[in-house]
Each structure stands twice: as structure tokens, then as C-alpha cells.
Tab-separated table of C-alpha atoms and ligand atoms in Angstrom:
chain	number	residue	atom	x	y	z
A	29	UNK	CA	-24.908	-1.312	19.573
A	30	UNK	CA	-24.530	-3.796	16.963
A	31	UNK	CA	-23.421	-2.113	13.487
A	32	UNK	CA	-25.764	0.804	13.702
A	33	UNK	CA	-28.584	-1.305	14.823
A	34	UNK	CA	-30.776	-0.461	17.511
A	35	UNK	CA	-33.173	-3.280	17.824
A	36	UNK	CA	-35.432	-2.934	14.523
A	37	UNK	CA	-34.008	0.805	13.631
A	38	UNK	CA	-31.236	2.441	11.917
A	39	UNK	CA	-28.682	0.707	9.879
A	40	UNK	CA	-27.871	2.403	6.247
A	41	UNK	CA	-31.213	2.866	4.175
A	42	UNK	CA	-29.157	4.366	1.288
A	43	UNK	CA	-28.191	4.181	-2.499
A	44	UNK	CA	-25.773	1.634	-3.293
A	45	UNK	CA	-23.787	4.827	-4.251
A	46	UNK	CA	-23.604	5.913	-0.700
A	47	UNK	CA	-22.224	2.764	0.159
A	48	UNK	CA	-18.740	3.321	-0.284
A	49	UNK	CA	-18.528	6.733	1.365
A	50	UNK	CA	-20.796	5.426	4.153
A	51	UNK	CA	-18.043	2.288	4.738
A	52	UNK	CA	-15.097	5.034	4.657
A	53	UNK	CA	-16.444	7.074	6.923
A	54	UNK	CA	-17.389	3.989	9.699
A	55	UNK	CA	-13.823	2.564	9.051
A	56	UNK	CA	-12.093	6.140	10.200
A	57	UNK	CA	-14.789	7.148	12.611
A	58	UNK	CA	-13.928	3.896	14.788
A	59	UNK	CA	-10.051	4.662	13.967
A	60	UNK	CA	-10.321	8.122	15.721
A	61	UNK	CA	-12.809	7.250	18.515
A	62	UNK	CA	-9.718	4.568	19.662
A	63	UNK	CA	-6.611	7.529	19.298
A	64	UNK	CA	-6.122	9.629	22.344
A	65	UNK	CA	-4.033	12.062	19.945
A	66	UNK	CA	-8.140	12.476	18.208
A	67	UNK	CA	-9.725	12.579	21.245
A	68	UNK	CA	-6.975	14.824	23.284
A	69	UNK	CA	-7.634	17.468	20.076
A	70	UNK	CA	-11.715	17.516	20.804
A	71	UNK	CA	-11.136	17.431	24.287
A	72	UNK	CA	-8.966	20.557	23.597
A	73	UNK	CA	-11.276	22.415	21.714
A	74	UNK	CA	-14.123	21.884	23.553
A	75	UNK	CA	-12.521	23.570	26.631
A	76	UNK	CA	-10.850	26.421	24.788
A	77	UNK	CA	-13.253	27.296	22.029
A	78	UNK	CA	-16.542	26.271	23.137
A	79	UNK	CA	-15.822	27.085	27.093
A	80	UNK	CA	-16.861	24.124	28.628
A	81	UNK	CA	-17.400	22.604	30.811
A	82	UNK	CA	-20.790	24.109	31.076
A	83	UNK	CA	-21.832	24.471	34.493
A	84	UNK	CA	-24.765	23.438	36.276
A	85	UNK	CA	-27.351	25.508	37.680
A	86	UNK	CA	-30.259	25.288	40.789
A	87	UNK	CA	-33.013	26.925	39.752
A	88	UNK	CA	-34.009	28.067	43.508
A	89	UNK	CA	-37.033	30.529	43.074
A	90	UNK	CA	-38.620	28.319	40.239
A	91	UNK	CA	-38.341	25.277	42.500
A	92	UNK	CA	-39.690	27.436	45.890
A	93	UNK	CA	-42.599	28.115	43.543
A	94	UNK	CA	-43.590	24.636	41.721
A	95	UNK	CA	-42.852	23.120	46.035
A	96	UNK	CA	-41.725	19.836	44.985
A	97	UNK	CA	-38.323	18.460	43.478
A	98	UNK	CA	-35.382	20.902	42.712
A	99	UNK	CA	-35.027	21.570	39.056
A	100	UNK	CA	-31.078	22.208	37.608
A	101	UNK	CA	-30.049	22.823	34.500
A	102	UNK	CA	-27.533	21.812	32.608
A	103	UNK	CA	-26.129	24.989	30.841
A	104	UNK	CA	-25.367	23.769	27.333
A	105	UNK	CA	-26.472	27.725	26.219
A	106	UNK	CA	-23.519	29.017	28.110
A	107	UNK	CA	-21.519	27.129	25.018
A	108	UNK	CA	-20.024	29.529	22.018
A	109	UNK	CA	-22.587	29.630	19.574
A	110	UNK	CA	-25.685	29.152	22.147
A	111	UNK	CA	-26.244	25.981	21.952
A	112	UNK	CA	-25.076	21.958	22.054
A	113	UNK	CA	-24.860	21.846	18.724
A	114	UNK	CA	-21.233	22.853	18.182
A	115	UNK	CA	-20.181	20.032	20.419
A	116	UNK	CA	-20.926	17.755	17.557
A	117	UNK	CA	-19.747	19.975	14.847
A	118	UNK	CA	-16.330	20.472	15.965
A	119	UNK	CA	-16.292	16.086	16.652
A	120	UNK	CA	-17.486	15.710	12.784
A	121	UNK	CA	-14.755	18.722	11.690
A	122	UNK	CA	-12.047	16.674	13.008
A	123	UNK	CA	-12.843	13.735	11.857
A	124	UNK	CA	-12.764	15.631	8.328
A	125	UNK	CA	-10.134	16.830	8.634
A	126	UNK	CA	-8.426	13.573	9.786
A	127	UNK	CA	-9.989	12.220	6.819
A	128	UNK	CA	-8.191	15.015	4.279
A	129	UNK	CA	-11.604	16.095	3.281
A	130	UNK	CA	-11.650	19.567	2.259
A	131	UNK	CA	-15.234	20.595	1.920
A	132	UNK	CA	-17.878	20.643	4.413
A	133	UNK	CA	-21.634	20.246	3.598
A	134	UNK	CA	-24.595	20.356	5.775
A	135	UNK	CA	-28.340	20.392	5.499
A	136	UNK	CA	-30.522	22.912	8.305
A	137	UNK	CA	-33.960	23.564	8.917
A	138	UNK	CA	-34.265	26.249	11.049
A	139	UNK	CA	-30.363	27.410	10.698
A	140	UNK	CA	-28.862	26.444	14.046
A	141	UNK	CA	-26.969	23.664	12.504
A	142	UNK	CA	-25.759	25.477	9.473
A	143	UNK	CA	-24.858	28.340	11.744
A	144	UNK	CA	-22.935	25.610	13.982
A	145	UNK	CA	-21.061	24.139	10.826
A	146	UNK	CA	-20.616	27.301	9.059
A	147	UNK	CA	-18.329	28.232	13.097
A	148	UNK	CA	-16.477	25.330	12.779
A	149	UNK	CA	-16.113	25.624	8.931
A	150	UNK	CA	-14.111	28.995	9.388
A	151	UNK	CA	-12.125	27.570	12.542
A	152	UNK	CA	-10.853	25.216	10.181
A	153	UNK	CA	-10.116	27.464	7.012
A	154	UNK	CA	-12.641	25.035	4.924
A	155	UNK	CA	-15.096	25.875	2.548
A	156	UNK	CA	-18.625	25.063	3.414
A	157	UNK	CA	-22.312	24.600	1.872
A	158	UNK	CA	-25.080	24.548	3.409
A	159	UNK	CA	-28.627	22.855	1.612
A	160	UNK	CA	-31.531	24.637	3.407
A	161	UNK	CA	-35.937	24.406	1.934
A	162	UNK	CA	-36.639	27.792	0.228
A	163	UNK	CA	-38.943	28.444	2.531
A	164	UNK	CA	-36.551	27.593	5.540
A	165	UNK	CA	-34.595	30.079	3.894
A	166	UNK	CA	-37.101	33.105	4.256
A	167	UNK	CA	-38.504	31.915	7.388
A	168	UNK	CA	-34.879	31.790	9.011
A	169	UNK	CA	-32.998	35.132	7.704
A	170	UNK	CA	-31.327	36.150	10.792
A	171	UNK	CA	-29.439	32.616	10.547
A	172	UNK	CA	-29.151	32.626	6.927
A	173	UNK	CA	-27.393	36.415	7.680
A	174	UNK	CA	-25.365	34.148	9.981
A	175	UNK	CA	-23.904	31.097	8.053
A	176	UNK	CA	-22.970	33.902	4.811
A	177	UNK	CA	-21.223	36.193	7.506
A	178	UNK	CA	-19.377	32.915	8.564
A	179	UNK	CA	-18.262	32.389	4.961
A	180	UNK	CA	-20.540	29.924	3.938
A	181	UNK	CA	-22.517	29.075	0.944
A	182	UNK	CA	-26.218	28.990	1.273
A	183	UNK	CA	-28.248	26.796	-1.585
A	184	UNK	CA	-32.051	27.416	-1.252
A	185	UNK	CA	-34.011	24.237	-2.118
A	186	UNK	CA	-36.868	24.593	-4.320
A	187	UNK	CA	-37.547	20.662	-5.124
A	188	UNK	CA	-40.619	19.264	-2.968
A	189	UNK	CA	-42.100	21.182	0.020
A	190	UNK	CA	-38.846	23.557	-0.389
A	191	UNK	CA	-38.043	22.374	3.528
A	192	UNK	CA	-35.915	20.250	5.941
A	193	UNK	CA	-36.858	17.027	4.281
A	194	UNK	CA	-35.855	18.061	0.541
A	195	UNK	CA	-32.699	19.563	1.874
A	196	UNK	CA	-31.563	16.491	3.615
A	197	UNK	CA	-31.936	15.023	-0.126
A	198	UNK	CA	-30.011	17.445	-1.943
A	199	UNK	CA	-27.179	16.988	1.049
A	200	UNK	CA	-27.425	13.630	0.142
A	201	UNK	CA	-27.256	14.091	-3.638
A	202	UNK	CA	-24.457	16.162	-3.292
A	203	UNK	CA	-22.022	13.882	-1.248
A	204	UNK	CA	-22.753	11.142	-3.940
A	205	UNK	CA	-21.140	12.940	-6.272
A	206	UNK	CA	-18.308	14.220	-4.325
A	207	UNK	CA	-17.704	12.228	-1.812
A	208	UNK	CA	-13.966	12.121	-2.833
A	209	UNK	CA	-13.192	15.761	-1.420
A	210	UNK	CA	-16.237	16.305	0.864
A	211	UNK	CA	-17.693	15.105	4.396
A	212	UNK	CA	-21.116	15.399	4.945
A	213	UNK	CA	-21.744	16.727	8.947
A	214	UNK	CA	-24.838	15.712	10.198
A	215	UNK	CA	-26.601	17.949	13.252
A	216	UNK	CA	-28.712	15.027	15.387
A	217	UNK	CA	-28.319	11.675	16.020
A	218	UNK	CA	-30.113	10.621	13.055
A	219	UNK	CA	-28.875	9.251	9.374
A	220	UNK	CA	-27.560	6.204	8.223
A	221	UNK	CA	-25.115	4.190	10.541
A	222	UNK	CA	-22.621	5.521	11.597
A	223	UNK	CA	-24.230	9.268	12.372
A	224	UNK	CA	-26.230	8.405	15.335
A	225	UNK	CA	-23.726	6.725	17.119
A	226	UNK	CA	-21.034	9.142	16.367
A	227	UNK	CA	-23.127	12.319	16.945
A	228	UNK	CA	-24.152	10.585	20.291
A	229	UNK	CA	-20.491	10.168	21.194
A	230	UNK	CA	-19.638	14.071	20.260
A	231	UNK	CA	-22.496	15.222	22.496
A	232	UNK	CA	-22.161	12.391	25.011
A	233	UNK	CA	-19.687	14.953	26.866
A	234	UNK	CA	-23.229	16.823	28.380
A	235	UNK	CA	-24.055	13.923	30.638
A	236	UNK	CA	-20.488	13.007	31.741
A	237	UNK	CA	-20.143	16.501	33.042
A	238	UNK	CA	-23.835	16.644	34.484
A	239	UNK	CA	-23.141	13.624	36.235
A	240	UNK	CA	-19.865	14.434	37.886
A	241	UNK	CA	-21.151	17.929	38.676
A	242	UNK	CA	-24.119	16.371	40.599
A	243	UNK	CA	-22.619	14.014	42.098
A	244	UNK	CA	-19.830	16.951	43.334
A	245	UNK	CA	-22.607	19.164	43.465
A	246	UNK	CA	-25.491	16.644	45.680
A	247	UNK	CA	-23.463	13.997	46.359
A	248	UNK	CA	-26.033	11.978	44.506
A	249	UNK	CA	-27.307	10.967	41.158
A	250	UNK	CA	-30.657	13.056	39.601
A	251	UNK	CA	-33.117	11.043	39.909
A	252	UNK	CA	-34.583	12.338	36.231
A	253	UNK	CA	-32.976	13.232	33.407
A	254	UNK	CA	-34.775	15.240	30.928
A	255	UNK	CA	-33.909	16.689	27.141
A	256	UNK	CA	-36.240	18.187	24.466
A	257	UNK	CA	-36.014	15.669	21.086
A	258	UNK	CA	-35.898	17.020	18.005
A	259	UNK	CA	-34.053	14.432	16.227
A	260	UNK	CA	-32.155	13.519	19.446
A	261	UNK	CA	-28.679	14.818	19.723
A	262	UNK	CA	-28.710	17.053	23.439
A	263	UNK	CA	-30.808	14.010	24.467
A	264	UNK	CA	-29.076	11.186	23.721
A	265	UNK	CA	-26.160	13.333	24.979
A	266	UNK	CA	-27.341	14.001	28.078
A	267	UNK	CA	-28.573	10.344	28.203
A	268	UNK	CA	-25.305	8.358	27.581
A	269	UNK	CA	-24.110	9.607	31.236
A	270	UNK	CA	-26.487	8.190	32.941
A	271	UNK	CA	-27.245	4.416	30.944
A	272	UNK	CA	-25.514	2.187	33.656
A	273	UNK	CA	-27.589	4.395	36.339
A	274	UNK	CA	-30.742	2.165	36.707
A	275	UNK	CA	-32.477	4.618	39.355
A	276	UNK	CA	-32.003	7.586	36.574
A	277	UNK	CA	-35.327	7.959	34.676
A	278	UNK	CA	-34.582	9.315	31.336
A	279	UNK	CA	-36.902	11.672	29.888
A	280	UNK	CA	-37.508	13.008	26.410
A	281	UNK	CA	-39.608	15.729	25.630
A	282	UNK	CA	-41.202	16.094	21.737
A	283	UNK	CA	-42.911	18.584	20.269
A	284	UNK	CA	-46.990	18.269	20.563
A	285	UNK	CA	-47.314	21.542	18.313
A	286	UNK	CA	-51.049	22.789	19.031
A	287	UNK	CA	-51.555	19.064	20.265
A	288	UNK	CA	-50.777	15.459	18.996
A	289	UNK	CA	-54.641	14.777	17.734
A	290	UNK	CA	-54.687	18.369	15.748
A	291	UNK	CA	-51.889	16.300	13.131
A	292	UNK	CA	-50.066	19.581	13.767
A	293	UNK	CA	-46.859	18.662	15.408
A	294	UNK	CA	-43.561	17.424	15.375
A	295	UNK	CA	-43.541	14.199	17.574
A	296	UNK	CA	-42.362	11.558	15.918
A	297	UNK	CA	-42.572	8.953	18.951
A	298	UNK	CA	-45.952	9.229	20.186
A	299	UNK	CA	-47.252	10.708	16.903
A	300	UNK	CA	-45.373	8.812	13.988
A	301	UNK	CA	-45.153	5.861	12.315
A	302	UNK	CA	-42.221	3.249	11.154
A	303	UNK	CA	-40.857	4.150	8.140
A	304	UNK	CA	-37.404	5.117	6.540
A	305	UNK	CA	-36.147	8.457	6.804
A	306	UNK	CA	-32.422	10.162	5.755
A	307	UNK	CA	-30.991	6.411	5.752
A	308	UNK	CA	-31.982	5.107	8.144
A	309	UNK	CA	-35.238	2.933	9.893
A	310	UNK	CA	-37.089	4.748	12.417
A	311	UNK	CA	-40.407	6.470	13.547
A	312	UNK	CA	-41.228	9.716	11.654
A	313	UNK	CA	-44.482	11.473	10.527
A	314	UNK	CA	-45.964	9.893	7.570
A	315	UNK	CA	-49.125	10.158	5.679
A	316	UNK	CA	-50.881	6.752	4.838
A	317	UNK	CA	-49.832	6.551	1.651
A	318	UNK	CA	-45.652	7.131	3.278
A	319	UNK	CA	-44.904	10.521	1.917
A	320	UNK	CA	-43.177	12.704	4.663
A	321	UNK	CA	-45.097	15.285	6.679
A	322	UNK	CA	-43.713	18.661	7.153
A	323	UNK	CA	-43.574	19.273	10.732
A	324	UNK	CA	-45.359	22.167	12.682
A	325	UNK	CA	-43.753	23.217	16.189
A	326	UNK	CA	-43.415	26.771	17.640
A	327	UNK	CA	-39.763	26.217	17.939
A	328	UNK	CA	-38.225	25.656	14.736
A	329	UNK	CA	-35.335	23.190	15.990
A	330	UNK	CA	-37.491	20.899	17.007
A	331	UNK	CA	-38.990	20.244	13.567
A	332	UNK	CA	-37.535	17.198	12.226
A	333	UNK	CA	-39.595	15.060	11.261
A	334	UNK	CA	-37.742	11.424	11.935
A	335	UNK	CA	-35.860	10.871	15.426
A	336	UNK	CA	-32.542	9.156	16.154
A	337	UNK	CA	-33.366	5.585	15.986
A	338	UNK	CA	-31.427	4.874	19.254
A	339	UNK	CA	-34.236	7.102	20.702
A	340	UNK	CA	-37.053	4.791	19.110
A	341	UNK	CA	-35.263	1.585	20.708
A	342	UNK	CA	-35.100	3.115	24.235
A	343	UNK	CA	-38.703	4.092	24.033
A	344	UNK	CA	-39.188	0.501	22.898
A	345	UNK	CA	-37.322	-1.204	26.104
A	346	UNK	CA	-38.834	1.312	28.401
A	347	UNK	CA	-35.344	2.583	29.137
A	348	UNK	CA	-36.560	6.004	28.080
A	349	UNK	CA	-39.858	7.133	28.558
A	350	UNK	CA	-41.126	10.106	25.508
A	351	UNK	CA	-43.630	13.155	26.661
A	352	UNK	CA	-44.740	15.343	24.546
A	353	UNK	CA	-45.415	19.135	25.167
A	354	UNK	CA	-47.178	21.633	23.782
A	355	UNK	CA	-46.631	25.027	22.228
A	356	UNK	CA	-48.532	26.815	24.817
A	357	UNK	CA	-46.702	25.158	27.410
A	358	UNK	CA	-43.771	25.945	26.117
A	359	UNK	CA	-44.028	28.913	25.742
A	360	UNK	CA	-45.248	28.934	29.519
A	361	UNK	CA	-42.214	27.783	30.998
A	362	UNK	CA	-40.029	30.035	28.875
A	363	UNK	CA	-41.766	32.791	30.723
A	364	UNK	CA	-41.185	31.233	34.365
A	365	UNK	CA	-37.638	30.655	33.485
A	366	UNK	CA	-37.099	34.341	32.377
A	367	UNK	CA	-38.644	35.748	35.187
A	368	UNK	CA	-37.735	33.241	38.137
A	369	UNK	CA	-34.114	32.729	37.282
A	370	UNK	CA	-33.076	35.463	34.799
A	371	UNK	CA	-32.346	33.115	31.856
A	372	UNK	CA	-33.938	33.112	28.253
A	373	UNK	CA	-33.955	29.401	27.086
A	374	UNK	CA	-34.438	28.705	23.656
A	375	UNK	CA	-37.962	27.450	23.178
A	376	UNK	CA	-36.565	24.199	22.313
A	377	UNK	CA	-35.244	23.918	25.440
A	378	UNK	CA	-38.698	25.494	26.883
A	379	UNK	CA	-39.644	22.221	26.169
A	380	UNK	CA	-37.811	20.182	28.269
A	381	UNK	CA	-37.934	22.673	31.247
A	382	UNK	CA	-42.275	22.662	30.740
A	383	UNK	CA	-41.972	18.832	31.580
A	384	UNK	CA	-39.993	18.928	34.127
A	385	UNK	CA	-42.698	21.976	35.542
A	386	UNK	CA	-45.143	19.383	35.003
A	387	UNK	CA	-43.637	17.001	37.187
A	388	UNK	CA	-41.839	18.423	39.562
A	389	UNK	CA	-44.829	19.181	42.126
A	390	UNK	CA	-45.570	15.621	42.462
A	391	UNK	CA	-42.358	15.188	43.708
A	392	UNK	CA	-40.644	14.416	47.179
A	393	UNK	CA	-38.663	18.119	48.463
A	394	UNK	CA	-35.288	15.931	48.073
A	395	UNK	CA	-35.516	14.659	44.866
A	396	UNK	CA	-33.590	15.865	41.553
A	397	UNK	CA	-34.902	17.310	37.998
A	398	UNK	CA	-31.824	17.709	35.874
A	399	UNK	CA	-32.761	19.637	32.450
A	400	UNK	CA	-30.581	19.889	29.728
A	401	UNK	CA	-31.304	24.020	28.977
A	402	UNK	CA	-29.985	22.899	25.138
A	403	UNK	CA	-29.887	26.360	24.056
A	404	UNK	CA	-29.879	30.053	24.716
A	405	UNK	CA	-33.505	32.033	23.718
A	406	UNK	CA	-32.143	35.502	21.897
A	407	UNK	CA	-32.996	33.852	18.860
A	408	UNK	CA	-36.569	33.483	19.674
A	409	UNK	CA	-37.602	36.187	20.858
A	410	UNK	CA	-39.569	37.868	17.980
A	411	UNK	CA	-41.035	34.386	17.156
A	412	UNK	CA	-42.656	34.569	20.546
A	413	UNK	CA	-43.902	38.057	20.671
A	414	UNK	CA	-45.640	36.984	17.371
A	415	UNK	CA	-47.039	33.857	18.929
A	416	UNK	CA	-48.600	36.052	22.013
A	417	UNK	CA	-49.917	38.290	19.425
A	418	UNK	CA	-51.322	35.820	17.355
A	419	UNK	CA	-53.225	34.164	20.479
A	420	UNK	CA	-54.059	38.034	21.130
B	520	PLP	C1	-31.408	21.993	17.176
B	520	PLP	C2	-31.771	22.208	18.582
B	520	PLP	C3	-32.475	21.245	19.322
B	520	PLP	C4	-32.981	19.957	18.721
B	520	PLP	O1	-32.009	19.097	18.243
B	520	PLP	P1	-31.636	17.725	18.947
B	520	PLP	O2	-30.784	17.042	17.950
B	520	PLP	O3	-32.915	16.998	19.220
B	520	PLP	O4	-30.906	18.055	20.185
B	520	PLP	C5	-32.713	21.490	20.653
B	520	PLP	N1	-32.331	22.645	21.242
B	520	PLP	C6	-31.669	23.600	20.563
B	520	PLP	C7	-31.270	24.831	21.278
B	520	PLP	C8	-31.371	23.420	19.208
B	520	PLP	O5	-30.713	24.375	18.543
């Protein structure tokens, strides 16, 4: 794309401050996406510390049962850590380290990012702090437990709503001021240019595998392509393999919450507005007057409440179409997949996999569902038994 602009959205929506560090860090991403000896070291590490390539996976009984396409999976929870997330954390690491920063910071919402940067933080012997809402911070203890058994520094945010968004501020605030020593790692393709084309790139590795493993696998392409959206990263991942395919429908899959109209929900696509968000011009959830709207989803990953802008131009074209799914639903197809296949998938993920549910009986016997399963579900598992309870 053209200089971190994806028709109307993205570009660099930042402080004149940020300027400089934003400019330093586009001249030696570009550097290291064009040196094999950069791109020979990620390749390295994804294989033998993250253990892919993930496989794919035919979900036989579950497709017997819905009697239409045949859903697979793309087994991004199979990673180290759980989840796709440390396929961009390890890219950004590098690229610090390339860079002789010695200090990593990160923002997180529900922790799976800080947890995923706090990993690659003690892999590479560097010190790391991570900005996180006070309330984020109580609501997410078992991945708070996480990033200080890693090593890292957590900083509860009490400024504004004490969430995501007022995190992602006080990341910001903090690289300002030392941006001499410190790289700021990002965990979706959002933020100001160059993040969402760099984060794409680090997770662009899901749908180069999926696609050679179906075409190994079938012999033919998928003929849809579906990822949860939170801010965009396993999507747009799972996406970039499959641009040049014209036949490959590409699906995303946001959060509806308890249902787009109830205002309670985390889809910025078919529920947001244009507005700027964490640098950068795209769709988030607004009130009229253009303060930010904390985000409500059973899964806490999903709640971000922007989206890559990337996303927002492919929804735009009508290269990418954007569903939206429910909490009850998602929580519905967690339960198939746990009891058809013998797999937990995190409920983000639940998302993605209720869509394809959804579709898949209208579908011809030889056609292809591939889901990227973003995530492993041990983390959720007392978040759901509360949900059944509260619906009694
Ligand atoms: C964080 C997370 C997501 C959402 O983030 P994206 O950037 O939209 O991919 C999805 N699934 C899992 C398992 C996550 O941890």
C-alpha cells in the first residue's frame, strides 16, 4: 500500500513528537523486511521456538454434523504461548533489537499481548513494561500473574476509563519520552503507519502455510477464509495468503457482544464510525460527541475498540466481507468444537469457528471452510462457566 495508506485510513495521526521515532522505525523496518540475514533469524525462531509450522486440521465429526462444507482449522493454538500473537512479537523483538533498542514497552487489554511480549522480552534478556487500564488489571490476574512471572513490569492505568484505550495513551506517552532506548511493540495490525503493515507481514506466515498445506492437503484452494477481528492481526494474517486468490472469499468475524443494536459490543466495522484512533484513521466505536467507547465482548481479546485500517479498506472494496457474531453464539460453537473434535478454542477464536457453523450448511459437500483457530481456550474457561451461570 502506499505509505501506510489504505484508501482513506491509516497513515500517522500522531504528535509531531512521535514523528521522529515513527520515521526511524519505517526507515529500519523496510531495511530488515529486504535482508535475508533478518528474515532467515524470524524464520528461525518461528520454527524452533514457537513450533511451527502449525498444522492444519479436518474437523470430520463437526462437518458430518452441520452436512455441508468441510470446516479445517488452522492451528495457530498449537503455537508456544497459545496463540498467534507471538508470531508478531518475536518479528517486532528483532527488529529491536536490530535497532539497539534496549527496552520493550507494550500496552494489553485483556493480557494476551503483554503475556506475548513479556515471552519474547525474556528470550531476549530485555527489560520490559507493560501499560494495562486498572481495571484490565483486576479483571485479567491470571495474565497479570503471567507477564510479572516473565519478568516484566506491570503499570496499572488509572487516567480515563482505567482500560485498553487509556493504556494505549500512556504507551504512547511513554515512547515520546524515550524513544532513544525503547521500541514500542504493538499486538494487531493497528497504529500509526508503519504497525499495520509490519504486524501484517509478522503474522502473514498463517496464510502462506494454510495455503500450501491445502493445496498439499486438497489439492485445491479453500474456497473461504475466515478469522475473528479484534483489531485484525490473525486476520489479516491469514488473509495476505490468499489476496491474489480471486475465488477465496475472505471472511472476518467481529464481536456483536449481546447484539450490534444493544450498543453493547465490540464491532467496529458494522457498528462504528470514522474517526482517529492510536494514530491512525479508521472505524472505531464512538459516541456522537467522538469520545471512545469501551468495548463489551465475552471474549476479552476481541475488545479493541478501533480495527486495522487495512481491514476497513477491504471491507470498503468488497475484497473482504465483515460478520459479526454474537456472545451466545460463541459461546455455542466453543461447545461443538470441544465436544466434536476434542479441542478448546479460545472464545476469540469461537468466533470465527460460529461463522463458519453458520455457513457451512448452505454449502456444496466439496467445498472448503478454512478457520484460523487463533488461540487455545484454557484461558477461558472460568469466564465461560460464569457466563452459563449468569444466563442460569
Ligand atoms: C488477541 C487475540 C485475538 C484478537 O486479536 P487480532 O489482532 O484481531 O488477531 C484473537 N484471538 C486470540 C486467541 C487472541 O489472543
Amino acid at each position: 500500500m502506499n505509505n501506510g495508506h489504505y484508501g482513506q485510513y491509516g497513515g500517522q495521526y500522531v504528535a509531531e513528537t512521535l514523528m521522529g521515532p515513527l520515521k526511524e522505525l519505517e526507515a529500519a523496518y523496510f531495511e530488515a523486511k529486504d535482508d535475508p540475514a533478518f528474515q532467515r533469524e524470524f524464520a528461525e525462531l518461528l520454527h524452533d521456538y514457537v513450533g511451527r509450522e502449525s498444522p492444519i486440521t479436518v474437523c470430520r465429526r463437526l462437518s458430518e454434523k452441520l452436512g455441508g462444507a468441510t470446516i479445517v482449522l488452522k492451528r495457530e493454538d498449537l503455537n508456544h504461548t497459545g496463540a498467534h500473537k507471538v508470531n508478531n512479537t518475536i518479528g517486532q523483538a528483532l527488529l529491536a533489537k536490530r535497532m539497539g533498542k534496549r527496552r520493550l514497552i507494550a500496552e494489553t487489554g485483556a493480557g494476551m499481548h503483554g503475556v506475548a511480549t513479556a515471552t519474547v522480552a525474556a528470550l531476549f534478556g530485555m527489560p520490559c513494561e507493560v501499560y494495562m487500564g486498572a481495571i484490565d488489571v483486576d479483571r485479567q490476574a491470571p495474565n497479570v500473574g503471567r507477564m510479572r512471572m516473565l519478568g516484566a513490569t506491570v503499570h496499572a492505568v488509572t487516567e480515563g476509563s482505567a482500560t485498553l484505550k487509556d493504556a494505549m495513551n500512556e504507551a504512547l506517552r511513554d515512547w515520546v519520552t524515550n524513544c532513544d532506548d525503547t521500541f514500542y511493540v504493538i499486538g494487531t495490525a493497528a497504529g500509526p503507519h508503519p504497525y499495520p503493515e509490519m504486524v501484517k507481514d509478522f503474522q502473514s506466515v498463517i496464510g502462506r502455510e494454510a495455503r500450501r498445506q491445502c493445496l498439499e492437503k486438497f489439492g485445491r484452494l479453500p474456497d473461504q477464509a475466515i478469522a475473528c477481528v479484534g483489531g485484525g492481526s490473525n486476520a489479516i494474517g491469514l488473509f495476505a495468503g490468499f489476496f491474489d486468490d480471486a475465488s477465496v472469499k475472505l471472511v472476518g468475524v467481529e464481536a456483536a457482544g449481546k447484539g450490534i443494536s444493544t450498543g453493547e459490543h465490540a464491532a467496529s466495522i458494522n457498528g462504528g464510525r470514522l474517526g482517529v484512533l492510536h494514530g491512525a484513521k479508521t472505524m472505531l466505536l464512538q459516541r456522537p460527541d467522538g469520545n471512545v467507547i469501551d468495548t463489551y465482548s465475552v471474549s476479552a481479546g476481541l475488545d479493541y475498540p478501533g480495527v486495522g485500517p487495512e481491514h476497513c479498506y477491504l471491507h470498503d472494496t468488497g475484497r473482504a466481507e465483515y460478520a459479526a457474531v454474537t456472545d451466545d453464539e460463541a459461546v455455542a460453537a466453543f461447545d461443538e468444537l470441544c465436544r466434536c473434535e476434542g479441542i478448546i478454542p479460545a472464545l476469540e477464536s469461537s468466533h470465527a469457528l460460529a461463522e463458519a457453523i453458520k455457513r457451512a450448511p448452505t454449502m456444496p459437500k466439496d467445498s472448503i471452510l478454512l478457520v484460523c483457530l487463533s488461540g487455545r481456550g484454557d484461558k477461558d474457561l472460568e469466564n465461560i462457566e460464569n457466563y452459563k451461570k449468569s444466563k442460569g
